[in-house]
Short mmCIF file of C-alpha atoms and ligand atoms in Angstrom, two decimals:
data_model
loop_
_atom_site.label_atom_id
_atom_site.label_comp_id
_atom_site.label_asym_id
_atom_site.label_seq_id
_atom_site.Cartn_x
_atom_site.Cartn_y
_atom_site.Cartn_z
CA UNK A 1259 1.51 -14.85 -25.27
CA UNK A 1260 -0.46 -14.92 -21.71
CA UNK A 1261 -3.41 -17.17 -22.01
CA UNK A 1262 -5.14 -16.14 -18.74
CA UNK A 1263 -4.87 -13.81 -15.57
CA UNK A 1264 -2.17 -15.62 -13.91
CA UNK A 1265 -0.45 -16.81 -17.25
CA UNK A 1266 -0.46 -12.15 -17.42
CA UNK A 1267 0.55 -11.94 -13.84
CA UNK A 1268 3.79 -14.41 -14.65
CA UNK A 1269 4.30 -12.67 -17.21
CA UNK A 1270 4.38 -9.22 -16.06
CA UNK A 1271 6.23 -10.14 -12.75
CA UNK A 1272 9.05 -12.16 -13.83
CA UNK A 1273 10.11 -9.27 -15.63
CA UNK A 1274 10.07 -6.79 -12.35
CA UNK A 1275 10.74 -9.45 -9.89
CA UNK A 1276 15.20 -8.22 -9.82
CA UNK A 1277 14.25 -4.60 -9.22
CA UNK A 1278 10.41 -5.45 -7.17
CA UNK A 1279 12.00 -4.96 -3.78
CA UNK A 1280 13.43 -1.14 -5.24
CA UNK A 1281 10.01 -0.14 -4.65
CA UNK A 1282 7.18 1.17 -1.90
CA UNK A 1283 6.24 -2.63 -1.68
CA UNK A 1284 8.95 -3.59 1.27
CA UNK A 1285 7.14 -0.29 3.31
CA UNK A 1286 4.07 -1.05 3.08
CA UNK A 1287 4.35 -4.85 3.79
CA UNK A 1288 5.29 -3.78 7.62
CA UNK A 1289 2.20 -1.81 7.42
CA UNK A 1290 0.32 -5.27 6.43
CA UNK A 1291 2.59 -6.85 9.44
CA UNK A 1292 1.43 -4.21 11.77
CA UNK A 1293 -2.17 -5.15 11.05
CA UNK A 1294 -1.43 -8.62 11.33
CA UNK A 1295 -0.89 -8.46 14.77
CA UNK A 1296 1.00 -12.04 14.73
CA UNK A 1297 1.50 -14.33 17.40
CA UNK A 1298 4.08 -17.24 17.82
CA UNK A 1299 3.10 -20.37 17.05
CA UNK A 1300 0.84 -18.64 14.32
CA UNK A 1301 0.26 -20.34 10.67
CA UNK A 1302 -0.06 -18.11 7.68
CA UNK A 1303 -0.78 -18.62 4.61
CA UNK A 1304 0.89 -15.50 2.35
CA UNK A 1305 -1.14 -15.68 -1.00
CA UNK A 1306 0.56 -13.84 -3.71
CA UNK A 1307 3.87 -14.09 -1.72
CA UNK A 1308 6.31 -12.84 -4.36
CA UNK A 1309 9.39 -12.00 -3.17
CA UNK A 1310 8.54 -13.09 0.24
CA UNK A 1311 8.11 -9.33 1.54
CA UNK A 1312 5.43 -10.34 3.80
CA UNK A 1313 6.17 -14.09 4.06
CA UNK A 1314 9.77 -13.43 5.93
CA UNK A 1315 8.57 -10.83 8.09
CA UNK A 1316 5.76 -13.48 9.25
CA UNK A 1317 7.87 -16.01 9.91
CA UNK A 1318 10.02 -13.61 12.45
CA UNK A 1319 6.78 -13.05 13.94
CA UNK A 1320 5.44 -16.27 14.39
CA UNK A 1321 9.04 -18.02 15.58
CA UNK A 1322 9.86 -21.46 14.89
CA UNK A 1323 6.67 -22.61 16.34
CA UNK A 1324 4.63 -21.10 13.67
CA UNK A 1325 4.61 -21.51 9.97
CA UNK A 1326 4.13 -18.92 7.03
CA UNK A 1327 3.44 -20.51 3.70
CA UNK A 1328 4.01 -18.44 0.41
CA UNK A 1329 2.43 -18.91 -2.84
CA UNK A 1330 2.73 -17.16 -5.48
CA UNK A 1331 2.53 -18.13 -9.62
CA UNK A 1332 5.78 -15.79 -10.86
CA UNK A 1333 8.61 -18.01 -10.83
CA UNK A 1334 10.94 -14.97 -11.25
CA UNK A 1335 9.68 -13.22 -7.97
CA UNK A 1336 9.74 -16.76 -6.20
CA UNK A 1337 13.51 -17.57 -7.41
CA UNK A 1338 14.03 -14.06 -5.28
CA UNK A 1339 12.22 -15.39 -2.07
CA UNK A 1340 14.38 -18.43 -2.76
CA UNK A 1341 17.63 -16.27 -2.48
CA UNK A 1342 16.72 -14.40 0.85
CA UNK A 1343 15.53 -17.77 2.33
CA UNK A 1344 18.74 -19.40 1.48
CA UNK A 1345 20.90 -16.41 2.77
CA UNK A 1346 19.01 -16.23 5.90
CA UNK A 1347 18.67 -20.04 6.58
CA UNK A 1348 14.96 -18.87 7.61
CA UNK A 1349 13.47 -22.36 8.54
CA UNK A 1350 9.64 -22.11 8.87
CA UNK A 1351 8.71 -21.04 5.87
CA UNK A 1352 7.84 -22.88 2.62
CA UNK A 1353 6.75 -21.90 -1.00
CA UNK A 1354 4.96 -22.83 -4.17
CA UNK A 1355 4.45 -22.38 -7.56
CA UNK A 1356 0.90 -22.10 -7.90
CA UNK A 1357 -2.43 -19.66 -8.62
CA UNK A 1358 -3.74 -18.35 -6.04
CA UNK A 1359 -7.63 -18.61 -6.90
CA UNK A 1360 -7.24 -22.52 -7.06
CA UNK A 1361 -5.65 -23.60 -3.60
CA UNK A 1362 -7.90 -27.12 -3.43
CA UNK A 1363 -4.99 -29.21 -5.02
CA UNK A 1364 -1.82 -27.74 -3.59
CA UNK A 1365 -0.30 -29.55 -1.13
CA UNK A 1366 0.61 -27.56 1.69
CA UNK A 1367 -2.53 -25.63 1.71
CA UNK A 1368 -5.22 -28.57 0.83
CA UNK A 1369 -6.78 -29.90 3.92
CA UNK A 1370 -4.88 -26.86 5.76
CA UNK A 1371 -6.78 -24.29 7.60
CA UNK A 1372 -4.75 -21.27 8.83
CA UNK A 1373 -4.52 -18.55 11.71
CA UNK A 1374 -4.11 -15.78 8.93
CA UNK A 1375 -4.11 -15.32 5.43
CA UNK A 1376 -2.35 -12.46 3.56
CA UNK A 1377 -2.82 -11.21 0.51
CA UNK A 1378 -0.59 -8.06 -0.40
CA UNK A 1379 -1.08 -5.72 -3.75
CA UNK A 1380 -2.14 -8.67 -5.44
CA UNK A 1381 -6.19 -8.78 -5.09
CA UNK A 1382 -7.20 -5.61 -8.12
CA UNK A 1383 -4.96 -8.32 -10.26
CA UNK A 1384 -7.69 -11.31 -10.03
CA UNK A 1385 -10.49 -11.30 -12.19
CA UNK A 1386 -12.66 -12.53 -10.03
CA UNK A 1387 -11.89 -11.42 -6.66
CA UNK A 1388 -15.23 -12.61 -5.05
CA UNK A 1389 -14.56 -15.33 -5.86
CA UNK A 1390 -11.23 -15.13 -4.87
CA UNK A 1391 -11.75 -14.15 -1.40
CA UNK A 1392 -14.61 -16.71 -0.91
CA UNK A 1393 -12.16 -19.72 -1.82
CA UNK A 1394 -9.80 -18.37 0.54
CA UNK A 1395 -11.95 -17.89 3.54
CA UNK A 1396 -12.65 -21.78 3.64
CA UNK A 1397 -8.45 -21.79 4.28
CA UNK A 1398 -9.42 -19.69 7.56
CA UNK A 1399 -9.70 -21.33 11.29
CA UNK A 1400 -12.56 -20.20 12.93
CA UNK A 1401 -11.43 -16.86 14.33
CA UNK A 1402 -8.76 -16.41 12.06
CA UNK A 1403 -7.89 -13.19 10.33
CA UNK A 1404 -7.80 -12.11 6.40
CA UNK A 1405 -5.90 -9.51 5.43
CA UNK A 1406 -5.55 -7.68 1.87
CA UNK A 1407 -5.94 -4.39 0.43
CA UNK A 1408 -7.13 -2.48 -2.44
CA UNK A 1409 -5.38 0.58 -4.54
CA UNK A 1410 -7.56 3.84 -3.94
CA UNK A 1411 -9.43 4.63 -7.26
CA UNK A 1412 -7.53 7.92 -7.47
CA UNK A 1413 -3.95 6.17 -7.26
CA UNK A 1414 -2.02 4.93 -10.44
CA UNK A 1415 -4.26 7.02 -12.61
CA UNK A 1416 -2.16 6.05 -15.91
CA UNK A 1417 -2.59 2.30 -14.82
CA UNK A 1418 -6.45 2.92 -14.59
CA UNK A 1419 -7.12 5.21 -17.71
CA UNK A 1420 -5.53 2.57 -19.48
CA UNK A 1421 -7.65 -0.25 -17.92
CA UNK A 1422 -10.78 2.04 -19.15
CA UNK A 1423 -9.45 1.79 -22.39
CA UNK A 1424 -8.74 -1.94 -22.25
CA UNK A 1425 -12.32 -2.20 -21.14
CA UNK A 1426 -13.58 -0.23 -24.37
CA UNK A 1427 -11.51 -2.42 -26.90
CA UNK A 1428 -12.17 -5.82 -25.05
CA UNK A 1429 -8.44 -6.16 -25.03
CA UNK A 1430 -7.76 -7.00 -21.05
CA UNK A 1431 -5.46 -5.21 -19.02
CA UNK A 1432 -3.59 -7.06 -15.98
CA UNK A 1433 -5.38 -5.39 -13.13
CA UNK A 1434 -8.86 -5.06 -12.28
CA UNK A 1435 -9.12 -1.55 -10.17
CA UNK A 1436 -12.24 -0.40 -11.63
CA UNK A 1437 -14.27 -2.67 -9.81
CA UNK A 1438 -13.35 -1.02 -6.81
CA UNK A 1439 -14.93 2.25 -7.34
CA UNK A 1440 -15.12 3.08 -3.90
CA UNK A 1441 -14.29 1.56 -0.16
CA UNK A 1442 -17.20 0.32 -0.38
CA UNK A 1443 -17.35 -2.27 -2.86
CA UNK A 1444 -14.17 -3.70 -1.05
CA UNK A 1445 -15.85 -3.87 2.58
CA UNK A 1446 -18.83 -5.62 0.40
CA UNK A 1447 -16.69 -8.38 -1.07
CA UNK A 1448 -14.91 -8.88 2.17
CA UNK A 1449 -18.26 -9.34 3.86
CA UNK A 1450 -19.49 -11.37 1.04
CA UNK A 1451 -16.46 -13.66 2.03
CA UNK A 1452 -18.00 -14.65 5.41
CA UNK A 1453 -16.01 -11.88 7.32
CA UNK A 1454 -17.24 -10.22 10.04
CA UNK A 1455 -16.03 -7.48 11.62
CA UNK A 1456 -14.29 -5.74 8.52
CA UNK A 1457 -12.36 -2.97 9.36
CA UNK A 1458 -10.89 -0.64 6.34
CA UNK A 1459 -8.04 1.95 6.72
CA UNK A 1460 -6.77 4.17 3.94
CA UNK A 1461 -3.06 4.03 4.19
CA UNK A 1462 -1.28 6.45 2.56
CA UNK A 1463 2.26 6.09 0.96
CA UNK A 1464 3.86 8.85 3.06
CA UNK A 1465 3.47 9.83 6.98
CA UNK A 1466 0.74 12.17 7.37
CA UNK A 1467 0.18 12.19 11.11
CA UNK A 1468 2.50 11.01 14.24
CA UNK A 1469 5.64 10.64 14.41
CA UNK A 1470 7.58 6.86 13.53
CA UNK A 1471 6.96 5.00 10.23
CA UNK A 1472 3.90 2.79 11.98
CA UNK A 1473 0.46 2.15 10.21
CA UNK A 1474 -0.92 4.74 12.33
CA UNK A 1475 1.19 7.73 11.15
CA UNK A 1476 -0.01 6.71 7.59
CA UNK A 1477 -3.63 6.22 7.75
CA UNK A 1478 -5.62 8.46 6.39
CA UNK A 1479 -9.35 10.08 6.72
CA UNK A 1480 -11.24 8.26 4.09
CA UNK A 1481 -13.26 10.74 2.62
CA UNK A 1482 -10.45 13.38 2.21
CA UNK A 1483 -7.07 11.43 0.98
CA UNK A 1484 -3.86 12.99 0.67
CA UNK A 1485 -3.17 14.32 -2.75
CA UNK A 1486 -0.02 13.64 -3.42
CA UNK A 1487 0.73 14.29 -7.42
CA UNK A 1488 -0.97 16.80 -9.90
CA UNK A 1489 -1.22 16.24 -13.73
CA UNK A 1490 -2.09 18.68 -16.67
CA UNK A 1491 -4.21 17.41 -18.77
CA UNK A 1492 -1.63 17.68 -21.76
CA UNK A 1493 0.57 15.07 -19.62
CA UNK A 1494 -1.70 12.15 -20.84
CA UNK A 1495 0.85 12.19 -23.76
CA UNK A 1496 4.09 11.10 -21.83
CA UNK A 1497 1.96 8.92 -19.84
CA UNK A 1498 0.14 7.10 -21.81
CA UNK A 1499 3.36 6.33 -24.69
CA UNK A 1500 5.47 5.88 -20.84
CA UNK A 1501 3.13 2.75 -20.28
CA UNK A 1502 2.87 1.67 -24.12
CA UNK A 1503 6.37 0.77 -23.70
CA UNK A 1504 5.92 -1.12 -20.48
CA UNK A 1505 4.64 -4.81 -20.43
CA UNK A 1506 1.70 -3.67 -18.62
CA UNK A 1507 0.68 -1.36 -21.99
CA UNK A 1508 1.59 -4.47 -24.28
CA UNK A 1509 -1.47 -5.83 -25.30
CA UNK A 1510 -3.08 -2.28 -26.84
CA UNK A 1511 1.04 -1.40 -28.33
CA UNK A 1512 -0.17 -3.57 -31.51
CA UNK A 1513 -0.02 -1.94 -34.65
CA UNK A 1514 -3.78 -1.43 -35.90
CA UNK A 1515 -4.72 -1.05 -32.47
CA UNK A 1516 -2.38 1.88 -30.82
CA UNK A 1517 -3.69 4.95 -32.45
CA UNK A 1518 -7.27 4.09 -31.17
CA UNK A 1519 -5.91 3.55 -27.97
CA UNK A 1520 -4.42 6.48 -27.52
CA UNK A 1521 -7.44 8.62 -28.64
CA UNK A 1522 -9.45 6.80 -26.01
CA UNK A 1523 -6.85 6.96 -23.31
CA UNK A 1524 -6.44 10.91 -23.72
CA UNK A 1525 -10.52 11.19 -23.57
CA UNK A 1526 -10.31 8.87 -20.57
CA UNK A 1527 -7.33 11.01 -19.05
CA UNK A 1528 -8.97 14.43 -19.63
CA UNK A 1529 -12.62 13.43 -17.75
CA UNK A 1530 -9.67 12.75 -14.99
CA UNK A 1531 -9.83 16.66 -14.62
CA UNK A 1532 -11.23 18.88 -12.12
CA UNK A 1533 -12.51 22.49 -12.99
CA UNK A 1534 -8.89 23.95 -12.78
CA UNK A 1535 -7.99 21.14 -15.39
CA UNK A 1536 -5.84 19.54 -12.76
CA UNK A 1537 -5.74 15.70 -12.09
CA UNK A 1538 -5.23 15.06 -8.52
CA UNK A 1539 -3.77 11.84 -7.62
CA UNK A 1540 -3.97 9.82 -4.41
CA UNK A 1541 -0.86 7.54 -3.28
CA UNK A 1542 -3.20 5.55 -0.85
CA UNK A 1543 -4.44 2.32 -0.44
CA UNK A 1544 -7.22 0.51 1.16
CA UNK A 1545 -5.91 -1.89 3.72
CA UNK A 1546 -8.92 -4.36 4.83
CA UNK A 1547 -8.67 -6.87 7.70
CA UNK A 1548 -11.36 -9.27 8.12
CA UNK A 1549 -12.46 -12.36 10.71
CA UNK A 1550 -13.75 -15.45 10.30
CA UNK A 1551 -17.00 -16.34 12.97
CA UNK A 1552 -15.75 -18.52 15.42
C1 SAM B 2946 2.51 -6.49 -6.50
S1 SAM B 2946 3.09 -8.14 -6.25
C2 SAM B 2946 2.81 -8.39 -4.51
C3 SAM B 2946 3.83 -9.31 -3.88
C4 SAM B 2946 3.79 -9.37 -2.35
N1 SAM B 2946 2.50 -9.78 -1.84
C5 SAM B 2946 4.17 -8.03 -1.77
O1 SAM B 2946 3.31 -7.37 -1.15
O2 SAM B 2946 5.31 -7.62 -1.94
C6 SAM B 2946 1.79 -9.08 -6.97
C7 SAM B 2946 2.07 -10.58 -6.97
O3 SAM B 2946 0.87 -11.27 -7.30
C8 SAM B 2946 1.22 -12.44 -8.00
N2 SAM B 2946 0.02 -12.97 -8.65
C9 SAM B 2946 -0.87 -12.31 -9.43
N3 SAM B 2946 -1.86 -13.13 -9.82
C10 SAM B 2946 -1.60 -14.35 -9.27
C11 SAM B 2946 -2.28 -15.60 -9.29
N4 SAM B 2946 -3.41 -15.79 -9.95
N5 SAM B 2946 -1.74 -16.61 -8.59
C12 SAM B 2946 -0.58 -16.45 -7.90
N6 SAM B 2946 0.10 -15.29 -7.84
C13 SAM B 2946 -0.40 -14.25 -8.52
C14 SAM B 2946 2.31 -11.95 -8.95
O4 SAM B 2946 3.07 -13.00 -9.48
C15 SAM B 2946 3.11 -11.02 -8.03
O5 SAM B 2946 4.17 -11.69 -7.40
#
């Protein structure tokens, strides 16, 4: 059984990592790329690197005289970075099996400090990301960027009832989205890093201005996302026995402890509604870059 976050992370990953890239994932990473704004001769460090979405598409960006360096704790996902680096002979980039909140003594990364750091869907899955996104500012050159993003507290609404409900029993649920009630509290922890100029963009899953399939055509006003899915209250059913029989539901599928959880998550899921008894959900994410002071 998973002993701690990224002991629940392998876990849960492993198990994805053949179908991860069937996903919105390879999208938004160019988004993350955009934002990036990479030069050659760049080093980047690609925290949570998985299946090397972001990692490859760095090293194209940074050329042979730069450097992208991919860690990630899943061996499953990093077997699959593995594969595309060995059928694309890609040379400058290098990964390892490691957690990402305790870089100090991996070699590689120890004694490194880096142009940019990346962290992609992975930060709502630490338990401690302030903590998280201190350690990895000290990994920053002076003048260097951070980039990583946060789901929109209206997205994955299934995922987060059920994190409610973990919450309730004390049972813990592999992500951590509630702490990021609004943009806010992300700009704050970012800040809290070091980081100055912070800028946040809700990105949305789909185009919703411009034309092409750039960040730009899929950033969103903040204070009026995109709703892009509507729920009945009644669908809390399917939903919530849908993610009972995933790995991310696991720990509250127990016998003895189901039933409860169910009659919590369908309280949780029905305060989800508005007036109308609709629950509107967002498919948008917060996309934060960040500097270092030189
Ligand atoms: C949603 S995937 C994101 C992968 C990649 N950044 C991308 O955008 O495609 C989340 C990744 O975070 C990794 N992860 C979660 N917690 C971790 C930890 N403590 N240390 C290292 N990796 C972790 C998982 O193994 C998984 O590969």
């Amino acid at each position: 059984m998973p002993r701690d976050q990224a002991a629940d992370a392998q876990h849960l990953y492993d198990d994805r990592a053949t179908k991860y890239d069937d996903s919105w994932h390879p999208r938004f990473t160019q988004h993350v790329i955009e934002l990036l704004d990479l030069k050659p001769g760049e080093h980047v460090l690609d925290l949570a690197c998985g299946t090397g979405l972001v990692t490859f598409a760095a090293a194209q960006a940074v050329g042979l005289t730069g450097s992208v360096t991919g860690v990630d704790i899943s061996s499953g996902m990093l077997a699959q970075a593995h594969l595309k680096q060995l059928s694309t002979n890609v040379e400058n980039v290098e990964f390892h099996q490691h957690s990402i909140t305790s870089l100090s003594n991996l070699a590689g990364v120890q004694g490194r400090q880096f142009d940019a750091i990346t962290c992609a869907s992975a930060l709502v899955l630490l338990s401690n990301p302030a903590l998280a996104l201190k350690h990895w500012a000290r990994f920053l050159k002076p003048g260097g960027r951070l980039v990583t993003d946060v789901t929109h507290i209206r997205s994955q609404l299934g995922h987060l009832t059920l994190e409610r409900v973990g919450r309730i029993l004390e049972i813990p649920i592999p992500s951590h989205r509630l702490r990021f009630e609004t943009p806010q509290h992300f700009q704050d922890l970012l800040q809290q890093a070091g980081l100055v100029d912070v800028d946040l963009k809700l990105v949305s899953q789909v185009q919703v201005n411009g034309h092409g399939d750039g960040v730009d055509a899929h950033v969103c006003n903040m204070n009026q996302p995109r709703i892009d899915r509507v729920y009945t209250i009644e669908d809390g059913e399917t939903i919530f026995e849908k993610l009972m029989g995933s790995r991310y539901g696991e720990a509250l599928a127990a016998d003895g402890v189901k039933d409860r959880a169910r009659q919590l998550f369908l309280a949780e899921w029905a305060k989800l509604a508005n007036d109308e008894g609709e629950i509107e959900e967002v498919d948008g994410v917060f996309v934060g870059v960040g500097w270092k002071p030189s």
